[in-house]
Coordinates of N, CA and C in Angstrom, one line a residue:
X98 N -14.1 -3.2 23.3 CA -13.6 -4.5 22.9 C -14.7 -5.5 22.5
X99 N -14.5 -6.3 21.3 CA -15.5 -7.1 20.8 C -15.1 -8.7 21.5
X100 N -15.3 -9.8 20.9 CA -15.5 -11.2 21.5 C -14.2 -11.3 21.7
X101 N -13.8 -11.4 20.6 CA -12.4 -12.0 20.0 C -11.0 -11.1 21.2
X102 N -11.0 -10.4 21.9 CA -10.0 -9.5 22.6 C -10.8 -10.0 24.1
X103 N -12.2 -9.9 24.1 CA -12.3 -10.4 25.7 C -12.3 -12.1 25.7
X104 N -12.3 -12.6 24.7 CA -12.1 -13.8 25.2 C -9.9 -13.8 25.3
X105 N -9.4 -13.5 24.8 CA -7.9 -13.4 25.1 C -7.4 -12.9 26.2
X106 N -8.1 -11.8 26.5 CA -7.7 -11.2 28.0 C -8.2 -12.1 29.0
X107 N -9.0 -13.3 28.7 CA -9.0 -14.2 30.2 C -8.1 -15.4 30.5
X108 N -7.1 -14.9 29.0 CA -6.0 -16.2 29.5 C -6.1 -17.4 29.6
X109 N -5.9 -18.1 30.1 CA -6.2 -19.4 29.5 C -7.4 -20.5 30.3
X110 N -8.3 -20.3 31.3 CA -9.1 -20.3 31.9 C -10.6 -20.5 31.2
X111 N -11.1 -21.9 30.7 CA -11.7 -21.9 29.9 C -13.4 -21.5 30.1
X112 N -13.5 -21.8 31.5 CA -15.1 -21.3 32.1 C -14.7 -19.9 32.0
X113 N -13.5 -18.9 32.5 CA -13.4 -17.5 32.7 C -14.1 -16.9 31.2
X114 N -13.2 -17.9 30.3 CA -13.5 -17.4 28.8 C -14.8 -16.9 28.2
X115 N -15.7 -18.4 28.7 CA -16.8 -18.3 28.6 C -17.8 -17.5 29.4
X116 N -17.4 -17.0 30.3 CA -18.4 -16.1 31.4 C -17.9 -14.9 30.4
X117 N -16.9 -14.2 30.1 CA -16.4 -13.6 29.4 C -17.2 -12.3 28.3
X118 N -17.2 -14.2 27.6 CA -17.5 -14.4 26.1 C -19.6 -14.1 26.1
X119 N -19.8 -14.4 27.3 CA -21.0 -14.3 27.6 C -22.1 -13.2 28.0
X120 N -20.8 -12.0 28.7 CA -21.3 -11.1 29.9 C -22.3 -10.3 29.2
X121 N -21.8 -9.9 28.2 CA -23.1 -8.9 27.7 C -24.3 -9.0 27.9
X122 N -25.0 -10.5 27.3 CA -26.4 -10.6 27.7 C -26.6 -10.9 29.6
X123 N -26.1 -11.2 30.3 CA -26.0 -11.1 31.8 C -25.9 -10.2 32.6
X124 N -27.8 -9.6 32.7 CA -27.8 -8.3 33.4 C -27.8 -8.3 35.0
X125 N -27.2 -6.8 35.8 CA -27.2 -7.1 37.1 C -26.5 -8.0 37.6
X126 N -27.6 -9.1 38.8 CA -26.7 -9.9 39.6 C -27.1 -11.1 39.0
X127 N -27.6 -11.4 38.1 CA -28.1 -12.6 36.9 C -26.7 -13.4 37.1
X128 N -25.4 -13.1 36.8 CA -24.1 -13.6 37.0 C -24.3 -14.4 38.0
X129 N -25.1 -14.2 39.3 CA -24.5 -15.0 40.4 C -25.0 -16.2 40.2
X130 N -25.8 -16.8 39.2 CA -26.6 -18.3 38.7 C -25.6 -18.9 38.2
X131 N -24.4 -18.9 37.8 CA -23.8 -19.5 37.0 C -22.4 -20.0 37.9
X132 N -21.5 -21.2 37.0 CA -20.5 -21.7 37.9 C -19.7 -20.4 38.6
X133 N -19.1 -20.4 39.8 CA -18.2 -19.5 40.0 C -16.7 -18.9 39.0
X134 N -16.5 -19.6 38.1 CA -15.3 -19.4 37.2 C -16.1 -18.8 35.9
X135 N -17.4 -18.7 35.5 CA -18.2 -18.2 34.7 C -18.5 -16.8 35.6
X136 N -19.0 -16.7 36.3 CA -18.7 -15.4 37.3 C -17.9 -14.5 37.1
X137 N -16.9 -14.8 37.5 CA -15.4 -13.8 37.3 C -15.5 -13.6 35.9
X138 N -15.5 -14.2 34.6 CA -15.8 -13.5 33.5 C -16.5 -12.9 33.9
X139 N -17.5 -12.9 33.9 CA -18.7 -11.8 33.7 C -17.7 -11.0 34.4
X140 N -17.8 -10.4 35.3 CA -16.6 -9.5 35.7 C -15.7 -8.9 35.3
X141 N -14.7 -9.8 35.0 CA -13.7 -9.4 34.5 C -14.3 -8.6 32.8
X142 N -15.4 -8.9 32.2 CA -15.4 -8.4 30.9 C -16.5 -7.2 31.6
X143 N -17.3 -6.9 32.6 CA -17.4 -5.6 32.7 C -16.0 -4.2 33.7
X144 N -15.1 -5.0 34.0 CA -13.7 -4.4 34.4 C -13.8 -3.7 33.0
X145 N -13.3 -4.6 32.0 CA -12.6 -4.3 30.6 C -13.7 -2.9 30.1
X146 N -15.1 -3.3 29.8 CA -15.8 -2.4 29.3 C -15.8 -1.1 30.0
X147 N -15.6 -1.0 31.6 CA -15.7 0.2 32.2 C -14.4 1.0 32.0
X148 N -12.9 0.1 31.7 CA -11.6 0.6 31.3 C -11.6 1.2 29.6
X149 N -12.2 0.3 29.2 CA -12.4 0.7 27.7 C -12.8 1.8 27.3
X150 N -14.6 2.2 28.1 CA -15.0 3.8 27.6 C -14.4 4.4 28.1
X151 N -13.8 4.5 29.4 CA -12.9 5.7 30.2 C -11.5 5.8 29.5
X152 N -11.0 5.3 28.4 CA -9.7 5.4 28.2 C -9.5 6.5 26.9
X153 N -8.7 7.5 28.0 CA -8.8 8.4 26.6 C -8.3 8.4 25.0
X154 N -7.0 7.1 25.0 CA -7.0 6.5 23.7 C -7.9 5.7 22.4
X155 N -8.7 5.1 23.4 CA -10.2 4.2 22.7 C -10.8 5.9 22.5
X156 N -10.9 6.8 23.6 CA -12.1 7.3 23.0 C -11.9 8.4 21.6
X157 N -10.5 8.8 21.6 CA -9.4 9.6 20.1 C -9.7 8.4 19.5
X158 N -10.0 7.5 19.2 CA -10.5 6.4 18.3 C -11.8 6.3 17.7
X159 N -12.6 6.3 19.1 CA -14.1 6.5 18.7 C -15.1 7.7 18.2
X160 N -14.0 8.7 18.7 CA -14.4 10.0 18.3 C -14.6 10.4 16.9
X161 N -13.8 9.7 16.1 CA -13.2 9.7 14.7 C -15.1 9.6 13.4
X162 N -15.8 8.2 14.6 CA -16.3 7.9 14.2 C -17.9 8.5 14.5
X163 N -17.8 9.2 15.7 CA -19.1 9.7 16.3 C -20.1 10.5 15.8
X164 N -19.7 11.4 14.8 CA -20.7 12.6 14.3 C -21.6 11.5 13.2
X165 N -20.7 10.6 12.4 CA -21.7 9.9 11.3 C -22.2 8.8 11.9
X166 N -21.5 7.8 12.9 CA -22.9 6.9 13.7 C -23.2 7.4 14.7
X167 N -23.0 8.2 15.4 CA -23.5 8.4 16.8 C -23.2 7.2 17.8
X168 N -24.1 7.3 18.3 CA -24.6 6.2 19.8 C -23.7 4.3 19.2
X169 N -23.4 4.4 18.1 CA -22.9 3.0 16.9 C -21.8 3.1 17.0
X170 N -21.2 4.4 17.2 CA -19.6 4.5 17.0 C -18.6 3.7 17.6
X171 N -19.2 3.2 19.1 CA -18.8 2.7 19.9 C -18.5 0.9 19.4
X172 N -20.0 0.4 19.2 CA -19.8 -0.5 18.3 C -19.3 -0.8 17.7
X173 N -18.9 0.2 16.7 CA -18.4 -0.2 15.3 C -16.6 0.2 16.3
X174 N -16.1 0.9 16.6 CA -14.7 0.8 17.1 C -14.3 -0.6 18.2
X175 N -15.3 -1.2 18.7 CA -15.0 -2.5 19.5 C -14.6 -3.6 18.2
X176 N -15.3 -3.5 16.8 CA -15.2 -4.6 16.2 C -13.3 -3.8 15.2
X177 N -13.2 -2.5 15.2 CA -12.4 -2.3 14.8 C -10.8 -2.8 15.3
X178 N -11.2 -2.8 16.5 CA -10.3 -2.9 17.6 C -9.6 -5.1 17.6
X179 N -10.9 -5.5 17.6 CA -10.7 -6.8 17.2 C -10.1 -7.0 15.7
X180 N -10.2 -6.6 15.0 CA -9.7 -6.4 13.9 C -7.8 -6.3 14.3
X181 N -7.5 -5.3 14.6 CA -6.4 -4.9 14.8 C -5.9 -6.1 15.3
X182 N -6.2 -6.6 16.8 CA -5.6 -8.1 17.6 C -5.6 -8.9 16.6
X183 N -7.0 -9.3 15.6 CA -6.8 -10.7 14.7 C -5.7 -10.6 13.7
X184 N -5.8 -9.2 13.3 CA -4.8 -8.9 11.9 C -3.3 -9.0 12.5
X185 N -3.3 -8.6 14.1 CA -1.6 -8.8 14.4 C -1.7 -10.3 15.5
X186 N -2.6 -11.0 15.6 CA -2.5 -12.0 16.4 C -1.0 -12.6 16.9
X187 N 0.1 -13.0 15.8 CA 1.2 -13.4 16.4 C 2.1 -12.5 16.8
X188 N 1.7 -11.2 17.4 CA 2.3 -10.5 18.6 C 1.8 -11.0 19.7
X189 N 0.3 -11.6 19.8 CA -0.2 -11.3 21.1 C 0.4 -13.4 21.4
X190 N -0.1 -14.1 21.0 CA 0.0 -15.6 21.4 C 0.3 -16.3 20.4
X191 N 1.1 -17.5 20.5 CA 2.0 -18.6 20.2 C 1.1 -19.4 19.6
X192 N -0.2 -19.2 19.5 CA -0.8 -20.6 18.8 C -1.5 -19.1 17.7
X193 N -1.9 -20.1 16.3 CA -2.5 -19.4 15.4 C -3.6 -19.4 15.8
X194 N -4.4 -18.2 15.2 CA -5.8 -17.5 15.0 C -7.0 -18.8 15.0
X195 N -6.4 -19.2 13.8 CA -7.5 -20.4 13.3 C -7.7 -21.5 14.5
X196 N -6.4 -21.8 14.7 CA -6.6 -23.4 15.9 C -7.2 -22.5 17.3
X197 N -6.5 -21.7 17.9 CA -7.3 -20.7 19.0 C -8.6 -20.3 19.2
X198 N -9.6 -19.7 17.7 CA -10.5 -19.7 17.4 C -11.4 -20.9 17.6
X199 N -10.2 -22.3 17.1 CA -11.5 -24.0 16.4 C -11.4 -24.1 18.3
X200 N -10.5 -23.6 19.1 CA -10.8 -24.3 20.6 C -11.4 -23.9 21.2
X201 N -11.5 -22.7 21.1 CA -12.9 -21.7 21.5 C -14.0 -22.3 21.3
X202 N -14.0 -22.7 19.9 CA -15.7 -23.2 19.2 C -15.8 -24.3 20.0
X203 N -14.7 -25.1 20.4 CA -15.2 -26.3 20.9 C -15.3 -26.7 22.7
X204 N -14.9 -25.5 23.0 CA -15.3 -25.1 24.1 C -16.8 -25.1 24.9
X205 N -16.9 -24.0 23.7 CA -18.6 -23.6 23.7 C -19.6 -25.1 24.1
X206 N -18.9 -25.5 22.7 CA -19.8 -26.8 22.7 C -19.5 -27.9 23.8
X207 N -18.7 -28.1 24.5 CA -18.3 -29.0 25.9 C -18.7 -28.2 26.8
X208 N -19.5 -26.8 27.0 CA -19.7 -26.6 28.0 C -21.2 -25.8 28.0
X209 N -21.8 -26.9 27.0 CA -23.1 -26.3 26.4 C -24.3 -26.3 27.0
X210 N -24.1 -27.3 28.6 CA -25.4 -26.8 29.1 C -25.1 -25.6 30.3
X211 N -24.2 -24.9 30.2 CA -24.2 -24.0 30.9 C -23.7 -22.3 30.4
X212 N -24.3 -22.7 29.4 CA -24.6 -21.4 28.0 C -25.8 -20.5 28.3
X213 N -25.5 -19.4 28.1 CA -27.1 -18.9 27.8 C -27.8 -19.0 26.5
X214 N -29.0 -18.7 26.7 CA -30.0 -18.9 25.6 C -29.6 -18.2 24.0
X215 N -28.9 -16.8 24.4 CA -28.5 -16.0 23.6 C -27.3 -16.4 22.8
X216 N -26.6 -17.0 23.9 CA -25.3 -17.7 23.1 C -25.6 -18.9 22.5
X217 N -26.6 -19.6 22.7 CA -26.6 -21.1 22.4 C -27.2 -20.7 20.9
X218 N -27.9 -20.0 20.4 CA -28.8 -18.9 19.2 C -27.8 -18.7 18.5
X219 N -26.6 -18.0 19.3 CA -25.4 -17.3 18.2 C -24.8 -18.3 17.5
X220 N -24.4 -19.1 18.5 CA -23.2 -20.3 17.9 C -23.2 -20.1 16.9
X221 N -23.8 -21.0 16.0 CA -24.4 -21.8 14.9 C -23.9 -20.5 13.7
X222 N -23.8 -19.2 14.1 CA -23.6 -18.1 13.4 C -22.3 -17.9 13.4
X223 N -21.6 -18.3 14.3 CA -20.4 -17.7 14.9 C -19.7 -18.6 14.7
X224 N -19.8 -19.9 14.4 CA -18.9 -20.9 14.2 C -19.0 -21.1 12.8
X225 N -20.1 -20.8 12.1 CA -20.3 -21.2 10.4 C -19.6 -20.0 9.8
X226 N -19.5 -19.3 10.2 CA -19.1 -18.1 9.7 C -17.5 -18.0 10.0
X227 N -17.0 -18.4 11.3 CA -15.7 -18.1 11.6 C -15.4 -16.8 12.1
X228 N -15.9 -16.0 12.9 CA -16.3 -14.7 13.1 C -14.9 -14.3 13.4
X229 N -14.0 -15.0 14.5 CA -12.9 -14.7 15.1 C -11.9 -14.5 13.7
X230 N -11.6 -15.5 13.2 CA -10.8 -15.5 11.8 C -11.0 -14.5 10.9
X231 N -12.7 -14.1 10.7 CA -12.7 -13.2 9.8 C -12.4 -11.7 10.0
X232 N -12.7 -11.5 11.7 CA -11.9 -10.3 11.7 C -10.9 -9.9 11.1
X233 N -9.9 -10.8 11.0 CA -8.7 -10.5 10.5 C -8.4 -9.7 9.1
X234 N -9.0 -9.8 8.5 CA -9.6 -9.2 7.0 C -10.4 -8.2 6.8
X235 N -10.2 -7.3 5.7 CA -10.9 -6.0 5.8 C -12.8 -6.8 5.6
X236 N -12.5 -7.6 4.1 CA -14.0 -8.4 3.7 C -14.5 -9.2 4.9
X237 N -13.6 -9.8 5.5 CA -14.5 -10.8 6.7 C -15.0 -9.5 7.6
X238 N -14.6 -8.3 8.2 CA -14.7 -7.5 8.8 C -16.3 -6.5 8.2
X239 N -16.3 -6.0 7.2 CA -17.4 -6.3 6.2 C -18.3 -6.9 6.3
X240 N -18.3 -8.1 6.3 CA -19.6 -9.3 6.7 C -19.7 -9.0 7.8
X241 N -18.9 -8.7 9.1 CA -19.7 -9.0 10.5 C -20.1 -7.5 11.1
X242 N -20.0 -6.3 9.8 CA -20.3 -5.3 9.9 C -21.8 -5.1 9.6
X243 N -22.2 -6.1 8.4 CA -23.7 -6.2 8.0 C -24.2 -6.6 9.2
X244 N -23.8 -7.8 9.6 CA -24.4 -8.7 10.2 C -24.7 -7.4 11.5
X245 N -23.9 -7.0 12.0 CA -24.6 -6.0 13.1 C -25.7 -4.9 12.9
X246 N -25.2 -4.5 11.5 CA -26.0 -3.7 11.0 C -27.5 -4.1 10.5
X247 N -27.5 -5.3 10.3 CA -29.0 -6.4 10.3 C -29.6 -6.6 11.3
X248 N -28.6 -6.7 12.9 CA -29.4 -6.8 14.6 C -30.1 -5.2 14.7
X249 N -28.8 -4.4 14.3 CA -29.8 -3.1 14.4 C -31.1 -2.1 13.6
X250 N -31.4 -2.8 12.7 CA -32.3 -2.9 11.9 C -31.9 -1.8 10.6
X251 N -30.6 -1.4 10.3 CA -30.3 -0.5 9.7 C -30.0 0.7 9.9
X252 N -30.2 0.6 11.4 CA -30.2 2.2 11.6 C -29.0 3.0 11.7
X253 N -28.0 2.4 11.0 CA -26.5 3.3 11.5 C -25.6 3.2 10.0
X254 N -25.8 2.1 9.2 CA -25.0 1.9 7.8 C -23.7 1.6 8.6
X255 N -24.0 0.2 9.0 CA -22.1 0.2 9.5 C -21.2 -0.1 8.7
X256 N -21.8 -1.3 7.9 CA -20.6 -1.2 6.7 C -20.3 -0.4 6.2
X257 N -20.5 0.5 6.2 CA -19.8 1.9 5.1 C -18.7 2.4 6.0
X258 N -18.5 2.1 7.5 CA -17.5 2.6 8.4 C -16.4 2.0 7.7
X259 N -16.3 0.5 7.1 CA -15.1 0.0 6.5 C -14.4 1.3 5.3
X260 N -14.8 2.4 5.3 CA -14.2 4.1 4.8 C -13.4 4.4 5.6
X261 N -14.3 4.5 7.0 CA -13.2 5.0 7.8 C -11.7 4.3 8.1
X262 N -12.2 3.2 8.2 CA -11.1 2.2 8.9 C -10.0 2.1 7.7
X263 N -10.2 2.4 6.3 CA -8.9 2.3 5.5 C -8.8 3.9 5.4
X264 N -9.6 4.6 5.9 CA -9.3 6.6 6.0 C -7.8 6.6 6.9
X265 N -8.3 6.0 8.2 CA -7.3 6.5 9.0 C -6.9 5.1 10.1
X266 N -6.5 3.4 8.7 CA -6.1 3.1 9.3 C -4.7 2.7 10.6
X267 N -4.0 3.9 9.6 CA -2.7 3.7 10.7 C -2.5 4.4 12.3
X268 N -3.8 5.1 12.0 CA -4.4 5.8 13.3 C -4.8 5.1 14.3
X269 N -5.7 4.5 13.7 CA -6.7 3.3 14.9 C -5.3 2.1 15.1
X270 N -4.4 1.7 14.4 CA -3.7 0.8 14.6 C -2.6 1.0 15.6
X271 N -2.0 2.4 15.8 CA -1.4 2.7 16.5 C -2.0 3.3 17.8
X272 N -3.3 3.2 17.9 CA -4.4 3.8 18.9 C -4.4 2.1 19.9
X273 N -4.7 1.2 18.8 CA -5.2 -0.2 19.3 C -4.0 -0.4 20.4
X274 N -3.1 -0.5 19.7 CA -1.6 -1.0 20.3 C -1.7 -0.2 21.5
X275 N -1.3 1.2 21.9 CA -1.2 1.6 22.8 C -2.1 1.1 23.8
X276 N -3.7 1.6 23.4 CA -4.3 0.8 24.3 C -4.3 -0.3 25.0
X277 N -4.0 -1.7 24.0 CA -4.3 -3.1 24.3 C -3.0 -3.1 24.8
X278 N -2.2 -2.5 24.9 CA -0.6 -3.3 25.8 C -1.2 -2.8 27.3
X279 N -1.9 -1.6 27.6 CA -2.3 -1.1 28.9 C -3.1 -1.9 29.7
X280 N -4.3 -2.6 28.6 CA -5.4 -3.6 28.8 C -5.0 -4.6 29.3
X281 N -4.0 -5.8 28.8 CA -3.7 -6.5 28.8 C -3.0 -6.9 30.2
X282 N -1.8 -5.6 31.0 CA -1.5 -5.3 32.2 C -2.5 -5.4 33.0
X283 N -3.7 -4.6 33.1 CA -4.7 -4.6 34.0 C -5.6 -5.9 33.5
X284 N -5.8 -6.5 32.7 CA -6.6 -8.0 33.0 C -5.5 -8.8 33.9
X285 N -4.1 -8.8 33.2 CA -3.7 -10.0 33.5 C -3.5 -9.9 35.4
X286 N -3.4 -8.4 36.0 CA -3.5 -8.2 37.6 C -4.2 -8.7 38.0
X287 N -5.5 -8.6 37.4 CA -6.9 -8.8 37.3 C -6.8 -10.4 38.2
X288 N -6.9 -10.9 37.1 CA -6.6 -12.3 36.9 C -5.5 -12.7 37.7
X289 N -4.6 -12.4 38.2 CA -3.7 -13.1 39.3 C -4.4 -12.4 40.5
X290 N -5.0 -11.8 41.2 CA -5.8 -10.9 42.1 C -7.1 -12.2 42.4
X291 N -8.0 -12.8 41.3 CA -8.8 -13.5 41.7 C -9.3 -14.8 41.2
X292 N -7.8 -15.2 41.0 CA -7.7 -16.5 40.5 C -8.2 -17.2 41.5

């Protein structure tokens, strides 16, 4: 799962969001420096990642893509996967993509002295760009496929995976679904468990 899915799975909880939205760069017990509702993100988005590679539907997804990126495949199926949520967004919640996304961004920024360094770097990328909205789109999906493919210096060609994703999109789409209705169950326990 990419930003756009773990920030949804924290429900409406706006420090959870952001602990969330953050966990990646927060190694170890690094998490315990931060508010307690920033915490449980972190958390709660390594629950998701440990449910995510273990799930034998994500991984009939990611397998699709493994022989031509390898070790990337995984990557590139988290941003595909976001894709799927943005493109069906009004299954999952009542407010649109765009305004859900602008409150997120302005989230960030109300709660900007307790950002990491890494996120406070991204913003500026991630807000000019519209990263969440562009998922939605094969072309916006495209741009944030370079853009990854630019952190990793080239080494995987991810934009060319946008092949795969129109090869066998009704595959991954009906992969996502199964998956994310399972996901969704186990955050939201989650989340009533240690509210």
């Amino acid at each position: 799962m990419n930003f756009l899915a773990h920030i949804y799975l924290s429900g409406d909880n706006e420090l959870l969001k952001i602990g969330n939205f953050m966990a990646d760069g927060i190694r170890g017990k690094d998490y315990l420096h931060f508010d307690p509702e920033i915490q449980k993100g972190v958390l709660l988005h390594r629950l998701i990642d440990t449910f995510t590679d273990a799930h034998p539907v994500y991984r009939q997804s990611k397998h699709r893509l493994h022989e031509k990126y390898g070790h990337y495949s995984g990557v590139i199926m988290d941003i595909f996967y976001d894709h799927f949520l943005a493109k069906n967004w009004s299954n999952y919640h009542e407010k649109n993509l765009d305004s859900y996304a602008d409150d997120f961004y302005q989230s960030l920024q109300n709660n900007y002295d307790q950002l990491t360094e890494k996120t406070k770097k991204m913003m500026p990328y991630m807000i000019g760009r519209n990263w969440f909205v562009s998922y939605a789109t094969v072309g916006g999906l495209e741009m944030i496929l370079f853009q990854m493919d630019y952190r990793t210096k080239h080494r995987a060609n991810m934009p060319e995976a946008i092949n795969e994703l129109l090869l066998f999109h009704n595959e991954f789409e009906n992969e996502f679904t199964i998956f994310f209705d399972e996901l969704i169950k186990v955050c939201a326990k989650w989340r009533a468990e240690n509210g």
